[in-house]
Each structure stands twice: as C-alpha cells, then as structure tokens.
Amino acid sequence: MNRITKNLTKVLQDDIVHITFMSTGAIYPLEGFSFEELLELAQTGLYQNRDMQKVEL
C-alpha cells in the first residue's frame, strides 16, 4: 500500500493535485458526505441517466 501511495502521490503532485489518504475513512467538503455516500449518489445519477436514454431510443 505504501508503494502505491508513494507512486500515486508522485503522479498527482506532477499534475498539481493533492489527495490525503486516511485509513479510517474520509469526509469530503460536499456537505460532509462520506466517500461511500458520494459514490452512491453518483451511481444513482448515472443509472437514472442511462435508463432515461434507453426510454428515448
């Protein structure tokens, strides 16, 4: 895990992006949602959009 973190950190620093990894979980600034909650919201939106496109065809 440390090797992956170091490699990823170097790549991200080259792109001027910074991410902090936490072992217990992370809270993101978007209204204090956890990663799992944000992922669930994104998946729900993706599936709804996909289903709407099927109806339009």
One Martini backbone bead per residue (centre of mass of N, CA, C, O) as a GRO file, in nm:
protein
   57
    1MET     BB    1   0.057   0.063  -0.020
    2ASN     BB    2   0.296   0.258  -0.003
    3ARG     BB    3   0.381   0.237  -0.300
    4ILE     BB    4   0.118   0.337  -0.419
    5THR     BB    5   0.109   0.607  -0.272
    6LYS     BB    6   0.377   0.718  -0.379
    7ASN     BB    7   0.314   0.700  -0.681
    8LEU     BB    8   0.051   0.864  -0.675
    9THR     BB    9   0.165   1.120  -0.548
   10LYS     BB   10   0.365   1.186  -0.774
   11VAL     BB   11   0.161   1.209  -1.002
   12LEU     BB   12  -0.017   1.427  -0.865
   13GLN     BB   13   0.205   1.641  -0.825
   14ASP     BB   14   0.258   1.680  -1.127
   15ASP     BB   15  -0.066   1.780  -1.146
   16ILE     BB   16  -0.147   1.950  -0.897
   17VAL     BB   17  -0.247   1.717  -0.691
   18HIS     BB   18  -0.417   1.655  -0.373
   19ILE     BB   19  -0.412   1.364  -0.154
   20THR     BB   20  -0.557   1.221   0.135
   21PHE     BB   21  -0.493   0.938   0.317
   22MET     BB   22  -0.720   0.727   0.503
   23SER     BB   23  -0.790   0.449   0.704
   24THR     BB   24  -1.094   0.527   0.824
   25GLY     BB   25  -1.165   0.772   0.641
   26ALA     BB   26  -1.364   1.017   0.456
   27ILE     BB   27  -1.434   1.366   0.426
   28TYR     BB   28  -1.618   1.573   0.222
   29PRO     BB   29  -1.716   1.901   0.145
   30LEU     BB   30  -1.988   1.785   0.037
   31GLU     BB   31  -2.182   1.816   0.299
   32GLY     BB   32  -2.022   1.571   0.457
   33PHE     BB   33  -1.974   1.335   0.285
   34SER     BB   34  -1.901   1.033   0.214
   35PHE     BB   35  -1.774   0.836  -0.021
   36GLU     BB   36  -2.009   0.634  -0.034
   37GLU     BB   37  -2.232   0.848  -0.074
   38LEU     BB   38  -2.119   0.973  -0.334
   39LEU     BB   39  -2.116   0.712  -0.499
   40GLU     BB   40  -2.419   0.656  -0.481
   41LEU     BB   41  -2.511   0.918  -0.618
   42ALA     BB   42  -2.359   0.873  -0.885
   43GLN     BB   43  -2.488   0.601  -0.960
   44THR     BB   44  -2.780   0.693  -0.963
   45GLY     BB   45  -2.745   0.908  -1.184
   46LEU     BB   46  -2.636   0.718  -1.402
   47TYR     BB   47  -2.879   0.521  -1.413
   48GLN     BB   48  -3.095   0.731  -1.479
   49ASN     BB   49  -2.968   0.827  -1.743
   50ARG     BB   50  -2.961   0.553  -1.883
   51ASP     BB   51  -3.269   0.496  -1.867
   52MET     BB   52  -3.358   0.750  -2.029
   53GLN     BB   53  -3.211   0.675  -2.295
   54LYS     BB   54  -3.373   0.414  -2.351
   55VAL     BB   55  -3.652   0.552  -2.380
   56GLU     BB   56  -3.572   0.745  -2.626
   57LEU     BB   57  -3.517   0.499  -2.832
   0.00000   0.00000   0.00000
